[in-house]
């Protein structure tokens, strides 16, 4: 299997024709899948095999794996279940397949995606090439500009855990006639879940964590999209996050009730009544964003997203204790800030960025204050920063906490914005303005 290190090809090289299992195990297709799994890295599954061990394993075992795939006897291993915190509270369950199963799922995705993606709605933005969450938010803004200023904000309860296998497989079978491929898809759906060393069988759901799960979710929810289109609704869907835009509260309530019946009866999904609502768009959060209440609304970052950012950054700042500040900024802080603002700079209001820049600098001053520890050291550092002696003495011995002093005038004057610019600190505001 040394050929697995060759160049990749485009997904569209594999149209729906002939024996799909033959296309699946085709050397070019599998080579592409291997390269993508290696590039994406990721954790080991229940067998403990790491991505960098995959090549040697395939050199020995690929012939047998290929034979089992073609014969319809391949059995995926159970996924390793892990939990990560959800932004809305609670925990999200992820199923981590073994690296071999990830490669096979990726190869399946490359065969199945060109078959199904052309069937998907223009209002579906999640997990699709050339489409993004930003596109969905802009589309939502467009609907509001057209006068649709009420939103039906739908929340599907534990969507990935509730997918009905029979409903999903019947939708796949409408386009996929290869029985071997259908059996393989179902075998991945039914593969067990390993939690705390105990395996449990799965009779529903398609756990997040594998390459195939996003495509399967879109295949199922495409039926929902088509129903909305048939009814003439304006909507944006990103994975299981869907907003439907209407002109009045009354029509929104009718839509919520009728669509809930469709989802629960036709697709066997559960609508979370507590989290779903009919409201003004600026009262809700969509993909981390919200909107202003102007007639020509602007995109803004949702308050919940700012709070979540602040909470996550506090743990980052704690890692700066005892570190060289310049190195901490370059190696740890800046990558976090850049990754976050590259997503949220879509927001057209800029006040949040300016406020967060000041909050970040205050946290860095807090790190400095704590590193100095003793009042005498603090006095010397303030004097070195051109703070008058009397003021430096008073400030150094004030017995107030680090956060107070980080926001006090003596630290602000001693370590102004230009000091942090010199250390290379990224400015959220500067990056926001760069795209205006």
Short mmCIF file of C-alpha atoms in Angstrom, two decimals:
data_model
loop_
_atom_site.label_atom_id
_atom_site.label_comp_id
_atom_site.label_asym_id
_atom_site.label_seq_id
_atom_site.Cartn_x
_atom_site.Cartn_y
_atom_site.Cartn_z
CA UNK A 1 0.00 0.00 0.00
CA UNK A 2 2.94 2.38 -0.50
CA UNK A 3 0.89 3.95 -3.28
CA UNK A 4 -1.24 5.59 -0.59
CA UNK A 5 1.17 8.52 -0.52
CA UNK A 6 0.34 9.67 -4.07
CA UNK A 7 -1.53 12.84 -5.08
CA UNK A 8 -5.25 13.27 -4.41
CA UNK A 9 -8.06 13.72 -6.91
CA UNK A 10 -11.36 15.58 -6.99
CA UNK A 11 -14.49 13.96 -5.48
CA UNK A 12 -16.34 14.43 -8.78
CA UNK A 13 -14.17 11.76 -10.38
CA UNK A 14 -16.58 9.12 -9.08
CA UNK A 15 -20.06 9.39 -10.65
CA UNK A 16 -22.88 6.99 -9.84
CA UNK A 17 -22.35 4.19 -12.35
CA UNK A 18 -21.58 0.48 -12.22
CA UNK A 19 -20.62 -1.32 -9.06
CA UNK A 20 -20.15 1.20 -6.26
CA UNK A 21 -18.10 -1.20 -4.16
CA UNK A 22 -15.64 -1.54 -7.02
CA UNK A 23 -15.42 2.25 -7.18
CA UNK A 24 -15.02 2.33 -3.42
CA UNK A 25 -11.90 0.11 -3.37
CA UNK A 26 -10.43 1.72 -6.49
CA UNK A 27 -6.80 2.58 -5.78
CA UNK A 28 -7.21 6.29 -6.60
CA UNK A 29 -10.30 6.62 -4.42
CA UNK A 30 -8.71 4.83 -1.46
CA UNK A 31 -5.47 6.75 -1.86
CA UNK A 32 -7.40 10.02 -1.68
CA UNK A 33 -9.26 8.82 1.42
CA UNK A 34 -6.00 7.79 3.08
CA UNK A 35 -4.41 11.18 2.44
CA UNK A 36 -7.38 13.08 3.83
CA UNK A 37 -7.51 11.01 7.00
CA UNK A 38 -3.78 11.53 7.54
CA UNK A 39 -4.11 15.27 6.89
CA UNK A 40 -7.03 15.61 9.32
CA UNK A 41 -5.14 13.67 12.02
CA UNK A 42 -7.60 13.06 14.86
CA UNK A 43 -7.72 10.74 17.84
CA UNK A 44 -7.34 6.98 17.88
CA UNK A 45 -10.37 4.71 18.01
CA UNK A 46 -10.95 1.78 20.35
CA UNK A 47 -7.97 -0.15 18.91
CA UNK A 48 -5.52 2.61 19.88
CA UNK A 49 -4.10 2.89 16.35
CA UNK A 50 -2.84 6.38 15.54
CA UNK A 51 -2.94 8.03 12.13
CA UNK A 52 0.82 7.72 11.64
CA UNK A 53 0.52 3.93 12.08
CA UNK A 54 -2.09 3.54 9.34
CA UNK A 55 0.27 3.19 6.39
CA UNK A 56 2.20 0.25 7.85
CA UNK A 57 -1.05 -1.44 8.86
CA UNK A 58 -2.46 -1.11 5.34
CA UNK A 59 0.73 -2.50 3.78
CA UNK A 60 0.04 -5.73 5.66
CA UNK A 61 -3.76 -5.91 5.83
CA UNK A 62 -5.18 -4.03 2.83
CA UNK A 63 -5.70 -7.13 0.65
CA UNK A 64 -7.86 -8.73 3.32
CA UNK A 65 -9.81 -5.50 3.97
CA UNK A 66 -10.47 -5.08 0.25
CA UNK A 67 -11.65 -8.67 -0.07
CA UNK A 68 -14.06 -8.25 2.86
CA UNK A 69 -15.44 -4.99 1.46
CA UNK A 70 -16.15 -6.57 -1.94
CA UNK A 71 -17.63 -9.70 -0.37
CA UNK A 72 -19.90 -7.70 1.93
CA UNK A 73 -18.40 -9.24 5.09
CA UNK A 74 -16.49 -6.21 6.40
CA UNK A 75 -17.55 -5.33 9.95
CA UNK A 76 -16.69 -1.86 11.30
CA UNK A 77 -15.39 -1.72 14.83
CA UNK A 78 -17.40 0.04 17.56
CA UNK A 79 -16.77 3.77 17.86
CA UNK A 80 -15.12 5.23 20.95
CA UNK A 81 -17.57 7.57 22.63
CA UNK A 82 -16.32 10.86 24.04
CA UNK A 83 -18.22 13.89 25.31
CA UNK A 84 -17.45 17.55 24.71
CA UNK A 85 -19.22 20.60 26.18
CA UNK A 86 -21.93 22.22 24.03
CA UNK A 87 -22.01 26.00 23.71
CA UNK A 88 -25.67 25.94 24.74
CA UNK A 89 -24.93 23.83 27.81
CA UNK A 90 -24.82 20.11 28.39
CA UNK A 91 -22.56 17.65 26.61
CA UNK A 92 -22.31 16.59 22.98
CA UNK A 93 -21.54 12.92 22.29
CA UNK A 94 -18.93 12.15 19.64
CA UNK A 95 -18.20 8.72 18.21
CA UNK A 96 -14.56 8.29 17.20
CA UNK A 97 -14.11 5.49 14.62
CA UNK A 98 -10.83 3.63 14.25
CA UNK A 99 -8.49 5.19 11.67
CA UNK A 100 -9.15 2.28 9.28
CA UNK A 101 -12.90 2.81 9.52
CA UNK A 102 -12.39 6.57 9.10
CA UNK A 103 -10.52 5.90 5.87
CA UNK A 104 -13.29 3.62 4.59
CA UNK A 105 -15.96 6.16 5.56
CA UNK A 106 -14.02 8.88 3.76
CA UNK A 107 -13.78 6.66 0.66
CA UNK A 108 -17.55 6.07 0.86
CA UNK A 109 -18.14 9.80 1.16
CA UNK A 110 -16.15 10.41 -2.01
CA UNK A 111 -18.38 7.95 -3.89
CA UNK A 112 -21.73 9.00 -2.42
CA UNK A 113 -21.34 12.79 -2.23
CA UNK A 114 -21.38 13.37 -6.03
CA UNK A 115 -24.58 11.31 -6.19
CA UNK A 116 -26.48 13.21 -3.49
CA UNK A 117 -25.06 16.73 -3.31
CA UNK A 118 -26.66 17.87 -6.62
CA UNK A 119 -30.03 16.94 -5.09
CA UNK A 120 -29.59 19.16 -2.04
CA UNK A 121 -31.37 22.47 -1.57
CA UNK A 122 -29.77 25.82 -2.31
CA UNK A 123 -30.77 26.75 1.23
CA UNK A 124 -28.64 23.98 2.75
CA UNK A 125 -25.19 25.23 3.75
CA UNK A 126 -23.68 22.73 6.19
CA UNK A 127 -20.93 20.24 5.27
CA UNK A 128 -21.00 21.15 1.58
CA UNK A 129 -18.12 22.18 -0.63
CA UNK A 130 -18.13 25.88 -1.51
CA UNK A 131 -20.70 26.70 1.20
CA UNK A 132 -20.22 27.95 4.71
CA UNK A 133 -21.91 29.18 7.86
CA UNK A 134 -21.20 32.73 6.69
CA UNK A 135 -23.22 32.09 3.53
CA UNK A 136 -26.15 30.93 5.68
CA UNK A 137 -25.99 34.04 7.87
CA UNK A 138 -25.86 36.34 4.82
CA UNK A 139 -28.88 34.54 3.36
CA UNK A 140 -30.75 35.06 6.64
CA UNK A 141 -29.91 38.76 6.46
CA UNK A 142 -31.20 38.92 2.88
CA UNK A 143 -34.57 37.47 3.88
CA UNK A 144 -34.92 40.11 6.59
CA UNK A 145 -34.13 42.87 4.09
CA UNK A 146 -36.98 41.49 1.98
CA UNK A 147 -39.40 42.03 4.86
CA UNK A 148 -39.39 38.62 6.54
CA UNK A 149 -38.70 39.89 10.03
CA UNK A 150 -39.96 37.00 12.14
CA UNK A 151 -38.02 33.79 12.53
CA UNK A 152 -39.08 30.25 13.33
CA UNK A 153 -35.98 29.04 15.15
CA UNK A 154 -36.07 25.22 15.14
CA UNK A 155 -34.03 23.09 17.47
CA UNK A 156 -33.90 19.34 16.83
CA UNK A 157 -33.42 17.44 20.06
CA UNK A 158 -30.23 15.32 19.96
CA UNK A 159 -30.51 15.11 16.19
CA UNK A 160 -27.48 12.92 15.48
CA UNK A 161 -28.55 10.49 18.21
CA UNK A 162 -32.14 10.26 16.95
CA UNK A 163 -31.67 9.53 13.23
CA UNK A 164 -33.98 6.66 12.28
CA UNK A 165 -31.97 4.08 10.33
CA UNK A 166 -34.90 2.75 8.31
CA UNK A 167 -36.02 6.21 7.20
CA UNK A 168 -32.47 7.16 6.26
CA UNK A 169 -31.76 3.92 4.39
CA UNK A 170 -34.99 4.21 2.40
CA UNK A 171 -33.90 7.67 1.22
CA UNK A 172 -30.44 6.41 0.27
CA UNK A 173 -31.89 3.42 -1.58
CA UNK A 174 -33.81 5.76 -3.90
CA UNK A 175 -30.50 6.71 -5.51
CA UNK A 176 -28.13 3.88 -4.60
CA UNK A 177 -29.04 0.51 -6.15
CA UNK A 178 -25.82 -1.30 -5.26
CA UNK A 179 -26.93 -3.68 -2.49
CA UNK A 180 -23.36 -4.19 -1.33
CA UNK A 181 -22.94 -0.45 -0.72
CA UNK A 182 -26.29 -0.30 1.06
CA UNK A 183 -25.24 -3.15 3.37
CA UNK A 184 -21.96 -1.39 4.11
CA UNK A 185 -23.71 1.89 4.98
CA UNK A 186 -26.08 0.08 7.32
CA UNK A 187 -23.19 -1.77 8.95
CA UNK A 188 -21.58 1.56 9.83
CA UNK A 189 -24.89 2.88 11.15
CA UNK A 190 -25.27 -0.18 13.36
CA UNK A 191 -21.67 -0.40 14.58
CA UNK A 192 -21.57 -0.40 18.37
CA UNK A 193 -20.50 2.28 20.81
CA UNK A 194 -17.71 1.66 23.32
CA UNK A 195 -18.10 3.56 26.61
CA UNK A 196 -15.92 2.79 29.61
CA UNK A 197 -14.88 -0.52 28.10
CA UNK A 198 -18.48 -1.66 27.59
CA UNK A 199 -19.93 -2.04 24.08
CA UNK A 200 -23.56 -1.21 23.39
CA UNK A 201 -25.39 -1.75 20.11
CA UNK A 202 -26.90 1.17 18.25
CA UNK A 203 -30.40 0.93 16.79
CA UNK A 204 -30.69 4.60 15.83
CA UNK A 205 -28.46 7.63 15.33
CA UNK A 206 -25.40 8.45 13.29
CA UNK A 207 -22.79 9.67 15.80
CA UNK A 208 -20.76 12.76 15.04
CA UNK A 209 -17.07 12.11 14.58
CA UNK A 210 -16.84 10.13 11.34
CA UNK A 211 -16.47 11.49 7.77
CA UNK A 212 -19.72 9.90 6.59
CA UNK A 213 -22.06 11.25 9.27
CA UNK A 214 -22.41 14.83 7.89
CA UNK A 215 -23.44 13.54 4.45
CA UNK A 216 -25.97 11.12 5.94
CA UNK A 217 -27.48 13.94 8.01
CA UNK A 218 -27.87 16.08 4.88
CA UNK A 219 -29.51 13.19 3.00
CA UNK A 220 -32.13 12.85 5.74
CA UNK A 221 -32.73 16.58 6.24
CA UNK A 222 -32.96 17.20 2.49
CA UNK A 223 -36.49 15.80 2.79
CA UNK A 224 -37.17 18.56 5.30
CA UNK A 225 -35.66 21.17 2.96
CA UNK A 226 -37.82 20.02 0.04
CA UNK A 227 -40.94 20.15 2.19
CA UNK A 228 -40.14 23.75 3.15
CA UNK A 229 -39.54 24.65 -0.49
CA UNK A 230 -42.79 22.98 -1.54
CA UNK A 231 -44.60 25.19 0.96
CA UNK A 232 -42.84 28.29 -0.39
CA UNK A 233 -40.91 29.11 2.78
CA UNK A 234 -37.71 31.13 3.01
CA UNK A 235 -35.20 29.34 5.20
CA UNK A 236 -31.53 28.71 5.94
CA UNK A 237 -30.26 25.39 7.24
CA UNK A 238 -26.79 24.53 8.46
CA UNK A 239 -26.69 20.88 9.61
CA UNK A 240 -29.50 20.56 12.17
CA UNK A 241 -29.67 24.31 12.80
CA UNK A 242 -32.58 25.74 10.78
CA UNK A 243 -34.21 29.19 10.68
CA UNK A 244 -37.41 29.83 8.72
CA UNK A 245 -38.28 33.48 7.96
CA UNK A 246 -41.87 34.72 7.85
CA UNK A 247 -43.68 38.08 7.96
CA UNK A 248 -45.86 37.73 11.07
CA UNK A 249 -45.81 35.99 14.42
CA UNK A 250 -49.09 34.24 13.64
CA UNK A 251 -47.76 32.70 10.44
CA UNK A 252 -44.60 31.71 12.30
CA UNK A 253 -46.60 29.86 14.93
CA UNK A 254 -48.54 28.02 12.21
CA UNK A 255 -45.29 27.05 10.50
CA UNK A 256 -43.73 25.83 13.75
CA UNK A 257 -46.70 23.60 14.52
CA UNK A 258 -47.05 22.12 11.04
CA UNK A 259 -43.33 21.58 10.53
CA UNK A 260 -43.04 19.93 13.92
CA UNK A 261 -45.71 17.42 12.85
CA UNK A 262 -43.86 16.75 9.59
CA UNK A 263 -40.50 16.18 11.29
CA UNK A 264 -41.88 13.91 13.97
CA UNK A 265 -44.21 11.83 11.79
CA UNK A 266 -42.32 11.70 8.49
CA UNK A 267 -38.69 11.74 9.57
CA UNK A 268 -39.09 10.41 13.13
CA UNK A 269 -37.16 13.34 14.59
CA UNK A 270 -37.89 15.19 17.83
CA UNK A 271 -38.35 18.97 17.96
CA UNK A 272 -37.11 20.50 21.21
CA UNK A 273 -40.10 22.62 22.24
CA UNK A 274 -38.18 24.39 25.00
CA UNK A 275 -35.47 25.69 22.66
CA UNK A 276 -37.57 26.24 19.52
CA UNK A 277 -39.41 29.55 19.24
CA UNK A 278 -41.06 32.15 17.03
CA UNK A 279 -39.32 35.48 17.66
CA UNK A 280 -37.62 38.47 16.12
CA UNK A 281 -34.26 37.55 14.51
CA UNK A 282 -32.39 39.99 16.73
CA UNK A 283 -33.71 38.10 19.78
CA UNK A 284 -32.23 34.79 18.62
CA UNK A 285 -28.83 33.34 17.81
CA UNK A 286 -28.02 31.75 14.47
CA UNK A 287 -24.64 30.04 14.05
CA UNK A 288 -23.13 32.33 16.70
CA UNK A 289 -24.50 35.52 15.12
CA UNK A 290 -27.53 37.71 15.54
CA UNK A 291 -28.83 40.86 13.82
CA UNK A 292 -29.65 44.47 14.62
CA UNK A 293 -33.33 45.49 14.64
CA UNK A 294 -32.98 48.06 11.86
CA UNK A 295 -35.08 47.74 8.70
CA UNK A 296 -31.82 47.18 6.83
CA UNK A 297 -30.46 44.94 9.58
CA UNK A 298 -26.77 44.42 10.15
CA UNK A 299 -25.08 41.20 11.19
CA UNK A 300 -23.77 41.31 14.74
CA UNK A 301 -22.11 38.82 17.01
CA UNK A 302 -24.56 37.23 19.42
CA UNK A 303 -24.06 38.20 23.09
CA UNK A 304 -23.90 34.48 23.97
CA UNK A 305 -20.93 34.10 21.62
CA UNK A 306 -19.04 36.91 23.34
CA UNK A 307 -19.72 35.36 26.76
CA UNK A 308 -18.59 31.95 25.52
CA UNK A 309 -15.40 33.52 24.12
CA UNK A 310 -14.65 35.23 27.43
CA UNK A 311 -15.17 32.02 29.35
CA UNK A 312 -12.89 30.03 27.08
CA UNK A 313 -10.17 32.70 27.11
CA UNK A 314 -9.94 32.77 30.90
CA UNK A 315 -8.49 29.27 30.84
CA UNK A 316 -6.04 30.39 28.14
CA UNK A 317 -4.86 33.32 30.26
CA UNK A 318 -4.28 30.99 33.20
CA UNK A 319 -1.67 29.19 31.11
CA UNK A 320 0.25 32.48 30.82
CA UNK A 321 1.18 32.45 34.48
CA UNK A 322 4.96 32.27 34.82
CA UNK A 323 5.58 32.43 31.06
CA UNK A 324 7.50 34.97 29.04
CA UNK A 325 4.73 37.34 27.93
CA UNK A 326 5.94 37.83 24.36
CA UNK A 327 6.28 34.09 23.80
CA UNK A 328 2.87 33.44 25.40
CA UNK A 329 1.26 35.96 23.06
CA UNK A 330 2.93 34.53 19.96
CA UNK A 331 2.60 30.81 20.64
CA UNK A 332 -0.64 30.50 22.59
CA UNK A 333 -2.78 33.64 22.63
CA UNK A 334 -2.56 34.90 19.03
CA UNK A 335 -3.54 31.58 17.37
CA UNK A 336 -6.67 31.49 19.55
CA UNK A 337 -7.56 35.10 18.74
CA UNK A 338 -6.98 34.70 15.00
CA UNK A 339 -9.05 31.53 14.77
CA UNK A 340 -11.95 33.13 16.63
CA UNK A 341 -12.01 36.46 14.82
CA UNK A 342 -11.64 34.86 11.38
CA UNK A 343 -15.09 33.40 11.97
CA UNK A 344 -16.76 36.31 13.75
CA UNK A 345 -15.39 39.18 11.68
CA UNK A 346 -18.42 38.66 9.43
CA UNK A 347 -20.24 40.82 11.99
CA UNK A 348 -20.85 44.31 10.60
CA UNK A 349 -20.94 46.01 13.99
CA UNK A 350 -17.45 46.56 15.42
CA UNK A 351 -17.98 47.66 19.02
CA UNK A 352 -17.53 44.14 20.36
CA UNK A 353 -14.01 43.89 18.87
CA UNK A 354 -12.84 47.15 20.40
CA UNK A 355 -14.21 46.15 23.80
CA UNK A 356 -12.63 42.71 23.68
CA UNK A 357 -9.25 44.17 22.69
CA UNK A 358 -9.27 46.25 25.88
CA UNK A 359 -10.41 43.25 27.96
CA UNK A 360 -7.56 41.12 26.55
CA UNK A 361 -4.94 43.79 27.33
CA UNK A 362 -6.28 44.02 30.88
CA UNK A 363 -5.82 40.27 31.30
CA UNK A 364 -2.23 40.58 30.09
CA UNK A 365 -1.58 43.38 32.58
CA UNK A 366 -3.04 41.09 35.23
CA UNK A 367 -0.50 38.42 34.27
CA UNK A 368 2.33 40.96 34.65
CA UNK A 369 1.06 42.15 38.03
CA UNK A 370 0.93 38.60 39.35
CA UNK A 371 4.35 37.74 37.97
CA UNK A 372 5.88 40.61 39.93
CA UNK A 373 4.45 39.13 43.19
CA UNK A 374 6.10 41.46 45.74
CA UNK A 375 5.23 45.13 46.25
CA UNK A 376 8.89 46.15 45.91
CA UNK A 377 9.17 44.41 42.54
CA UNK A 378 5.96 46.12 41.40
CA UNK A 379 7.35 49.47 42.51
CA UNK A 380 10.54 48.92 40.50
CA UNK A 381 8.61 47.85 37.39
CA UNK A 382 6.29 50.86 37.57
CA UNK A 383 9.21 53.23 38.03
CA UNK A 384 10.91 51.66 35.02
CA UNK A 385 7.71 52.33 33.05
CA UNK A 386 7.95 56.07 33.90
CA UNK A 387 5.31 56.16 36.63
CA UNK A 388 6.09 58.93 39.17
CA UNK A 389 7.76 57.65 42.35
CA UNK A 390 5.04 58.69 44.78
CA UNK A 391 2.33 57.20 42.59
CA UNK A 392 4.37 54.03 42.04
CA UNK A 393 4.73 53.54 45.81
CA UNK A 394 1.03 54.12 46.44
CA UNK A 395 0.01 51.74 43.64
CA UNK A 396 2.47 48.98 44.53
CA UNK A 397 1.36 48.81 48.16
CA UNK A 398 -2.38 49.31 47.67
CA UNK A 399 -3.20 45.69 48.65
CA UNK A 400 -5.87 45.51 45.96
CA UNK A 401 -6.28 42.43 43.75
CA UNK A 402 -4.56 41.74 40.43
CA UNK A 403 -7.70 42.36 38.35
CA UNK A 404 -8.27 45.77 39.99
CA UNK A 405 -4.69 46.84 39.39
CA UNK A 406 -4.74 45.53 35.80
CA UNK A 407 -7.55 47.99 35.06
CA UNK A 408 -6.23 50.86 37.17
CA UNK A 409 -4.73 54.00 35.65
CA UNK A 410 -1.15 53.23 36.79
CA UNK A 411 -1.03 49.95 34.83
CA UNK A 412 -2.86 51.43 31.84
CA UNK A 413 -0.36 54.27 31.62
CA UNK A 414 2.63 52.01 32.20
CA UNK A 415 1.58 49.46 29.59
CA UNK A 416 -0.38 51.15 26.87
CA UNK A 417 -1.70 49.61 23.66
CA UNK A 418 1.53 50.34 21.81
CA UNK A 419 3.42 48.19 24.32
CA UNK A 420 1.30 45.17 23.41
CA UNK A 421 1.54 46.04 19.72
CA UNK A 422 5.31 45.86 20.16
CA UNK A 423 4.94 42.38 21.69
CA UNK A 424 2.99 41.33 18.57
CA UNK A 425 -0.48 41.05 20.12
CA UNK A 426 -3.18 40.57 17.47
CA UNK A 427 -5.91 43.22 17.44
CA UNK A 428 -9.45 41.91 16.89
CA UNK A 429 -10.59 45.38 15.80
CA UNK A 430 -7.81 45.70 13.23
CA UNK A 431 -8.76 42.37 11.68
CA UNK A 432 -12.44 43.35 11.60
CA UNK A 433 -11.68 46.65 9.89
CA UNK A 434 -9.41 44.91 7.37
CA UNK A 435 -12.44 43.23 5.73
CA UNK A 436 -14.61 46.38 5.58
#
